[in-house]
Every structure is written in structure tokens, then in C-alpha cells.
């Protein structure tokens, strides 16, 4: 990652930190942008700021522990004030593609348990139509081929097609924190994300997918000219 790109992620994360107030119960996202947020948050915590966070992945949990950000679980704290997370794509109406890091299931559970979700990203993530980034679909390993066929035909019924790939980690299939697999679906432009979301949810082997609809209410998008606040109407 270039230094400039990292700087943009830090700027977006800093803007999101401005939304965090003392005593908040936070959902803490996953990925390189969310990690910049954790670093900034940890510095505030070291100054005496009091927050408690639910991490959306084991990776984020490790970083929080390392940097001294106090953690809880969603079972102990089932209602959160604010989730801050990155995204792979940010489309109109703050529809998102997430899961490039494989954390989409916990990310979606945590975001849905939060009163608000704020997205932090650099400007390269903003798109007019979702789908250039392959859509991550988390699936049960049982019946993988049947599930892949079902995904293919559900997509076809919506006029979508393209290769499906089981995500790999070196020689082996990538395994999520929940012990599932990820199928990356390169469908190209997803003109009706809601219809695709519903169709994927109807497939028994699909655990969850990376389309985040009606979850985020604000995005902080960092570009060369500064950080732009994007709301639901944009
Ligand atoms: O599973 C991973 C997450 O959805 C990430 O938030 C997403 O992939 C964006 O990550 P990054 O900030 O590293 O681009």
C-alpha cells in the first residue's frame, strides 16, 4: 500500500473517531482501514477515553488487545451505539460490498446490532454500481458444489453471470472465523442488489453474503481534497 493511500485511510478513520463519544458501545470493523481506526481509538483510550468494543473478527480482536482497547462480546453487550467499519465498495444509498477480508458474517451481525453504522474508506471504494469487486458469499462447506450451482442459477435468473471462485489461503481453502468458506462471485454490475440479496438468502448453503443494504447511514470518504461526508441521500 502506498503511503498516500494509508494517509487517506487514516483521514477517514479520524473523521469517524469524531463520532465516538465517551461511554459508547462500539462495533469495531475489520480490514486495513478499520485497523487505522483502532489505532486512533487506542490512543484516545490511553488518554482516559472510556469505550467498550465488539470486534468483528479475530484479527481485529488481536489488534485491540495488543493496543489496549477494551473488548466485550455481543452476548454480554447485545445492543451497540455505533459500528465503524471499512468497505470494499460504497454504492448509491450507501449500499456496500464487504467481505474482502472474509469477515462479512460477524461484520453484518455487529452492524445489525448497532444503532448506527459509519463506513470509512478512501475514494477508490466509491462506485456508481456495485459489483466490480467480486461479491464474497460465505457458504457452508457441506454441499459446496450444490450451493455454487444454486448461486449460479439464482444469479442467472436476475441476468447476472460470471465466474465463482472458492477463496484460497495458500494451498487450502480460506476459512472464515465461523469455520465457513468464501465463494467470490464476479458478476459484474449488480443493478438490483436487493433482489440478489434476497435470492442468495434463499439458498440453504449460503450463510451470508457481502451485500450490506440499509445498514450504513454515513460514510467518510477520504480523497485528495479532504474527507467527504456521504449521507443516505447521496
Ligand atoms: O472482510 C473484510 C471487510 O469487509 C473489510 O472491511 C473490507 O474488505 C475493506 O477492507 P480494507 O479497509 O482493507 O480495504
PDB file of C-alpha atoms in Angstrom, residues 4-189:
ATOM      1  CA  UNK A   4      -0.658   8.235   0.340  1.00  0.00           C
ATOM      2  CA  UNK A   5      -3.284   5.524   0.380  1.00  0.00           C
ATOM      3  CA  UNK A   6      -2.574   4.795   4.041  1.00  0.00           C
ATOM      4  CA  UNK A   7      -2.826   8.512   4.799  1.00  0.00           C
ATOM      5  CA  UNK A   8      -6.310   8.599   3.218  1.00  0.00           C
ATOM      6  CA  UNK A   9      -7.434   5.651   5.343  1.00  0.00           C
ATOM      7  CA  UNK A  10      -6.132   7.420   8.458  1.00  0.00           C
ATOM      8  CA  UNK A  11      -8.012  10.601   7.490  1.00  0.00           C
ATOM      9  CA  UNK A  12     -11.294   8.694   7.063  1.00  0.00           C
ATOM     10  CA  UNK A  13     -10.693   6.898  10.367  1.00  0.00           C
ATOM     11  CA  UNK A  14     -10.002  10.195  12.115  1.00  0.00           C
ATOM     12  CA  UNK A  15     -13.290  11.614  10.857  1.00  0.00           C
ATOM     13  CA  UNK A  16     -15.110   8.571  12.245  1.00  0.00           C
ATOM     14  CA  UNK A  17     -13.400   8.962  15.598  1.00  0.00           C
ATOM     15  CA  UNK A  18     -15.153  12.318  15.794  1.00  0.00           C
ATOM     16  CA  UNK A  19     -18.453  10.398  16.019  1.00  0.00           C
ATOM     17  CA  UNK A  20     -17.344   8.459  19.072  1.00  0.00           C
ATOM     18  CA  UNK A  21     -18.314   9.849  22.462  1.00  0.00           C
ATOM     19  CA  UNK A  22     -17.262   8.814  25.946  1.00  0.00           C
ATOM     20  CA  UNK A  23     -19.033   5.684  27.190  1.00  0.00           C
ATOM     21  CA  UNK A  24     -20.063   4.379  23.762  1.00  0.00           C
ATOM     22  CA  UNK A  25     -20.506   0.700  22.988  1.00  0.00           C
ATOM     23  CA  UNK A  26     -18.784   0.233  19.640  1.00  0.00           C
ATOM     24  CA  UNK A  27     -18.748  -2.320  16.865  1.00  0.00           C
ATOM     25  CA  UNK A  28     -15.196  -2.435  15.557  1.00  0.00           C
ATOM     26  CA  UNK A  29     -14.727  -3.396  11.915  1.00  0.00           C
ATOM     27  CA  UNK A  30     -12.128  -5.433  10.079  1.00  0.00           C
ATOM     28  CA  UNK A  31      -9.556  -4.609   7.402  1.00  0.00           C
ATOM     29  CA  UNK A  32      -6.777  -2.135   6.803  1.00  0.00           C
ATOM     30  CA  UNK A  33      -8.999   0.958   7.159  1.00  0.00           C
ATOM     31  CA  UNK A  34     -10.735  -0.287  10.303  1.00  0.00           C
ATOM     32  CA  UNK A  35      -7.301  -1.031  11.740  1.00  0.00           C
ATOM     33  CA  UNK A  36      -6.324   2.620  11.345  1.00  0.00           C
ATOM     34  CA  UNK A  37      -9.463   3.443  13.330  1.00  0.00           C
ATOM     35  CA  UNK A  38      -8.399   1.000  16.072  1.00  0.00           C
ATOM     36  CA  UNK A  39      -5.004   2.695  16.301  1.00  0.00           C
ATOM     37  CA  UNK A  40      -6.553   6.152  16.682  1.00  0.00           C
ATOM     38  CA  UNK A  41      -9.131   4.849  19.132  1.00  0.00           C
ATOM     39  CA  UNK A  42      -6.419   3.167  21.207  1.00  0.00           C
ATOM     40  CA  UNK A  43      -4.576   6.487  21.509  1.00  0.00           C
ATOM     41  CA  UNK A  44      -7.769   8.114  22.880  1.00  0.00           C
ATOM     42  CA  UNK A  45      -8.306   5.203  25.281  1.00  0.00           C
ATOM     43  CA  UNK A  46      -4.746   5.648  26.551  1.00  0.00           C
ATOM     44  CA  UNK A  47      -5.684   9.264  27.342  1.00  0.00           C
ATOM     45  CA  UNK A  48      -8.593   8.079  29.502  1.00  0.00           C
ATOM     46  CA  UNK A  49     -11.452   7.902  26.976  1.00  0.00           C
ATOM     47  CA  UNK A  50     -13.880   5.169  28.032  1.00  0.00           C
ATOM     48  CA  UNK A  51     -15.397   2.907  25.368  1.00  0.00           C
ATOM     49  CA  UNK A  52     -16.073  -0.777  25.012  1.00  0.00           C
ATOM     50  CA  UNK A  53     -15.884  -2.587  21.684  1.00  0.00           C
ATOM     51  CA  UNK A  54     -17.171  -5.719  19.999  1.00  0.00           C
ATOM     52  CA  UNK A  55     -14.597  -6.814  17.389  1.00  0.00           C
ATOM     53  CA  UNK A  56     -15.881  -8.144  14.066  1.00  0.00           C
ATOM     54  CA  UNK A  57     -13.029 -10.629  13.616  1.00  0.00           C
ATOM     55  CA  UNK A  58     -10.313 -12.478  15.493  1.00  0.00           C
ATOM     56  CA  UNK A  59      -7.815 -10.299  13.651  1.00  0.00           C
ATOM     57  CA  UNK A  60      -9.409  -7.093  14.946  1.00  0.00           C
ATOM     58  CA  UNK A  61      -9.718  -8.607  18.421  1.00  0.00           C
ATOM     59  CA  UNK A  62      -5.980  -9.315  18.468  1.00  0.00           C
ATOM     60  CA  UNK A  63      -5.113  -5.749  17.455  1.00  0.00           C
ATOM     61  CA  UNK A  64      -7.477  -4.301  20.078  1.00  0.00           C
ATOM     62  CA  UNK A  65      -5.948  -6.474  22.811  1.00  0.00           C
ATOM     63  CA  UNK A  66      -2.440  -5.532  21.690  1.00  0.00           C
ATOM     64  CA  UNK A  67      -3.266  -1.801  21.765  1.00  0.00           C
ATOM     65  CA  UNK A  68      -5.374  -1.844  24.931  1.00  0.00           C
ATOM     66  CA  UNK A  69      -8.857  -1.187  23.510  1.00  0.00           C
ATOM     67  CA  UNK A  70     -11.334  -2.750  25.993  1.00  0.00           C
ATOM     68  CA  UNK A  71     -13.442  -5.506  24.455  1.00  0.00           C
ATOM     69  CA  UNK A  72     -16.714  -7.198  25.183  1.00  0.00           C
ATOM     70  CA  UNK A  73     -18.820  -9.730  23.321  1.00  0.00           C
ATOM     71  CA  UNK A  74     -22.145  -9.307  21.612  1.00  0.00           C
ATOM     72  CA  UNK A  75     -23.592 -11.750  24.153  1.00  0.00           C
ATOM     73  CA  UNK A  76     -22.526  -9.516  27.044  1.00  0.00           C
ATOM     74  CA  UNK A  77     -23.440  -6.311  25.195  1.00  0.00           C
ATOM     75  CA  UNK A  78     -26.086  -7.143  22.599  1.00  0.00           C
ATOM     76  CA  UNK A  79     -27.027  -3.557  21.693  1.00  0.00           C
ATOM     77  CA  UNK A  80     -24.338  -1.236  20.377  1.00  0.00           C
ATOM     78  CA  UNK A  81     -24.305   2.511  19.761  1.00  0.00           C
ATOM     79  CA  UNK A  82     -22.091   2.718  16.704  1.00  0.00           C
ATOM     80  CA  UNK A  83     -20.174   0.439  14.350  1.00  0.00           C
ATOM     81  CA  UNK A  84     -17.227   1.790  12.396  1.00  0.00           C
ATOM     82  CA  UNK A  85     -16.090  -0.376   9.504  1.00  0.00           C
ATOM     83  CA  UNK A  86     -14.399  -0.279   6.108  1.00  0.00           C
ATOM     84  CA  UNK A  87     -15.883  -1.468   2.809  1.00  0.00           C
ATOM     85  CA  UNK A  88     -14.766  -2.903  -0.500  1.00  0.00           C
ATOM     86  CA  UNK A  89     -17.278  -0.823  -2.444  1.00  0.00           C
ATOM     87  CA  UNK A  90     -19.610   2.004  -1.461  1.00  0.00           C
ATOM     88  CA  UNK A  91     -22.503   2.474  -3.875  1.00  0.00           C
ATOM     89  CA  UNK A  92     -25.572   4.707  -4.097  1.00  0.00           C
ATOM     90  CA  UNK A  93     -27.704   4.850  -0.953  1.00  0.00           C
ATOM     91  CA  UNK A  94     -24.669   3.595   0.983  1.00  0.00           C
ATOM     92  CA  UNK A  95     -25.191   0.069  -0.286  1.00  0.00           C
ATOM     93  CA  UNK A  96     -21.912  -1.740   0.320  1.00  0.00           C
ATOM     94  CA  UNK A  97     -19.897  -4.734  -0.735  1.00  0.00           C
ATOM     95  CA  UNK A  98     -17.900  -6.102   2.178  1.00  0.00           C
ATOM     96  CA  UNK A  99     -16.026  -9.291   2.964  1.00  0.00           C
ATOM     97  CA  UNK A 100     -12.774  -8.803   1.068  1.00  0.00           C
ATOM     98  CA  UNK A 101     -11.098  -9.817   4.324  1.00  0.00           C
ATOM     99  CA  UNK A 102     -13.547 -12.638   4.937  1.00  0.00           C
ATOM    100  CA  UNK A 103     -15.185 -11.042   7.987  1.00  0.00           C
ATOM    101  CA  UNK A 104     -18.583 -10.283   6.453  1.00  0.00           C
ATOM    102  CA  UNK A 105     -20.719 -12.507   8.695  1.00  0.00           C
ATOM    103  CA  UNK A 106     -19.546 -11.087  12.012  1.00  0.00           C
ATOM    104  CA  UNK A 107     -19.438  -7.620  10.461  1.00  0.00           C
ATOM    105  CA  UNK A 108     -23.072  -7.871   9.426  1.00  0.00           C
ATOM    106  CA  UNK A 109     -24.223  -9.297  12.770  1.00  0.00           C
ATOM    107  CA  UNK A 110     -22.413  -6.500  14.617  1.00  0.00           C
ATOM    108  CA  UNK A 111     -23.656  -3.747  12.275  1.00  0.00           C
ATOM    109  CA  UNK A 112     -27.230  -5.021  12.605  1.00  0.00           C
ATOM    110  CA  UNK A 113     -26.902  -4.891  16.402  1.00  0.00           C
ATOM    111  CA  UNK A 114     -25.786  -1.243  16.252  1.00  0.00           C
ATOM    112  CA  UNK A 115     -27.951   1.838  16.276  1.00  0.00           C
ATOM    113  CA  UNK A 116     -25.667   3.335  13.577  1.00  0.00           C
ATOM    114  CA  UNK A 117     -23.047   2.120  11.126  1.00  0.00           C
ATOM    115  CA  UNK A 118     -20.424   4.504   9.779  1.00  0.00           C
ATOM    116  CA  UNK A 119     -18.234   3.469   6.845  1.00  0.00           C
ATOM    117  CA  UNK A 120     -14.676   4.654   6.417  1.00  0.00           C
ATOM    118  CA  UNK A 121     -12.915   4.382   3.081  1.00  0.00           C
ATOM    119  CA  UNK A 122     -10.624   6.044   0.606  1.00  0.00           C
ATOM    120  CA  UNK A 123     -12.127   7.435  -2.570  1.00  0.00           C
ATOM    121  CA  UNK A 124     -11.191   4.377  -4.657  1.00  0.00           C
ATOM    122  CA  UNK A 125     -14.069   2.494  -2.975  1.00  0.00           C
ATOM    123  CA  UNK A 126     -16.839   4.785  -4.282  1.00  0.00           C
ATOM    124  CA  UNK A 127     -18.721   3.281  -7.246  1.00  0.00           C
ATOM    125  CA  UNK A 128     -21.819   4.111  -9.285  1.00  0.00           C
ATOM    126  CA  UNK A 129     -22.930   0.482  -9.417  1.00  0.00           C
ATOM    127  CA  UNK A 130     -21.784  -2.269  -7.056  1.00  0.00           C
ATOM    128  CA  UNK A 131     -20.083  -5.332  -8.460  1.00  0.00           C
ATOM    129  CA  UNK A 132     -16.692  -4.561  -9.893  1.00  0.00           C
ATOM    130  CA  UNK A 133     -15.337  -6.037  -6.676  1.00  0.00           C
ATOM    131  CA  UNK A 134     -16.247  -9.764  -6.657  1.00  0.00           C
ATOM    132  CA  UNK A 135     -19.097 -10.340  -4.210  1.00  0.00           C
ATOM    133  CA  UNK A 136     -17.992 -12.508  -1.271  1.00  0.00           C
ATOM    134  CA  UNK A 137     -20.565 -15.147  -0.359  1.00  0.00           C
ATOM    135  CA  UNK A 138     -19.979 -17.109   2.847  1.00  0.00           C
ATOM    136  CA  UNK A 139     -21.082 -20.703   2.452  1.00  0.00           C
ATOM    137  CA  UNK A 140     -21.194 -23.880   4.472  1.00  0.00           C
ATOM    138  CA  UNK A 141     -18.543 -26.355   3.323  1.00  0.00           C
ATOM    139  CA  UNK A 142     -21.173 -29.109   3.212  1.00  0.00           C
ATOM    140  CA  UNK A 143     -22.627 -29.364  -0.260  1.00  0.00           C
ATOM    141  CA  UNK A 144     -20.271 -26.742  -1.662  1.00  0.00           C
ATOM    142  CA  UNK A 145     -20.788 -27.702  -5.306  1.00  0.00           C
ATOM    143  CA  UNK A 146     -24.569 -27.800  -4.988  1.00  0.00           C
ATOM    144  CA  UNK A 147     -24.511 -24.406  -3.275  1.00  0.00           C
ATOM    145  CA  UNK A 148     -22.318 -22.980  -6.038  1.00  0.00           C
ATOM    146  CA  UNK A 149     -24.745 -24.272  -8.677  1.00  0.00           C
ATOM    147  CA  UNK A 150     -27.642 -22.725  -6.771  1.00  0.00           C
ATOM    148  CA  UNK A 151     -25.801 -19.373  -6.566  1.00  0.00           C
ATOM    149  CA  UNK A 152     -25.149 -19.544 -10.301  1.00  0.00           C
ATOM    150  CA  UNK A 153     -28.772 -20.207 -11.193  1.00  0.00           C
ATOM    151  CA  UNK A 154     -30.117 -17.588  -8.735  1.00  0.00           C
ATOM    152  CA  UNK A 155     -27.805 -15.058 -10.344  1.00  0.00           C
ATOM    153  CA  UNK A 156     -28.782 -16.140 -13.836  1.00  0.00           C
ATOM    154  CA  UNK A 157     -32.446 -15.590 -13.041  1.00  0.00           C
ATOM    155  CA  UNK A 158     -31.509 -11.966 -12.331  1.00  0.00           C
ATOM    156  CA  UNK A 159     -29.498 -11.624 -15.536  1.00  0.00           C
ATOM    157  CA  UNK A 160     -26.163 -11.959 -13.743  1.00  0.00           C
ATOM    158  CA  UNK A 161     -23.354 -14.309 -14.620  1.00  0.00           C
ATOM    159  CA  UNK A 162     -19.634 -14.663 -14.118  1.00  0.00           C
ATOM    160  CA  UNK A 163     -17.062 -16.943 -12.554  1.00  0.00           C
ATOM    161  CA  UNK A 164     -17.378 -18.167  -8.991  1.00  0.00           C
ATOM    162  CA  UNK A 165     -14.151 -18.925  -7.145  1.00  0.00           C
ATOM    163  CA  UNK A 166     -13.664 -20.608  -3.794  1.00  0.00           C
ATOM    164  CA  UNK A 167     -11.293 -18.279  -1.960  1.00  0.00           C
ATOM    165  CA  UNK A 168      -7.931 -19.836  -1.220  1.00  0.00           C
ATOM    166  CA  UNK A 169      -5.396 -19.251   1.539  1.00  0.00           C
ATOM    167  CA  UNK A 170      -2.205 -20.667   0.028  1.00  0.00           C
ATOM    168  CA  UNK A 171      -2.809 -24.328  -0.797  1.00  0.00           C
ATOM    169  CA  UNK A 172      -6.031 -24.617   1.206  1.00  0.00           C
ATOM    170  CA  UNK A 173      -9.476 -23.031   1.020  1.00  0.00           C
ATOM    171  CA  UNK A 174      -9.724 -19.860   3.116  1.00  0.00           C
ATOM    172  CA  UNK A 175     -11.719 -20.492   6.299  1.00  0.00           C
ATOM    173  CA  UNK A 176     -13.700 -17.724   7.998  1.00  0.00           C
ATOM    174  CA  UNK A 177     -13.747 -17.105  11.747  1.00  0.00           C
ATOM    175  CA  UNK A 178     -17.018 -19.038  11.760  1.00  0.00           C
ATOM    176  CA  UNK A 179     -15.411 -22.043  10.023  1.00  0.00           C
ATOM    177  CA  UNK A 180     -17.124 -21.477   6.669  1.00  0.00           C
ATOM    178  CA  UNK A 181     -15.812 -20.979   3.128  1.00  0.00           C
ATOM    179  CA  UNK A 182     -15.995 -17.907   0.896  1.00  0.00           C
ATOM    180  CA  UNK A 183     -17.135 -18.032  -2.717  1.00  0.00           C
ATOM    181  CA  UNK A 184     -16.138 -14.878  -4.593  1.00  0.00           C
ATOM    182  CA  UNK A 185     -18.724 -14.159  -7.288  1.00  0.00           C
ATOM    183  CA  UNK A 186     -17.569 -11.997 -10.194  1.00  0.00           C
ATOM    184  CA  UNK A 187     -20.985 -11.000 -11.509  1.00  0.00           C
ATOM    185  CA  UNK A 188     -20.010  -7.556 -12.722  1.00  0.00           C
ATOM    186  CA  UNK A 189     -22.530  -4.748 -12.270  1.00  0.00           C
TER     187      UNK A 189
END
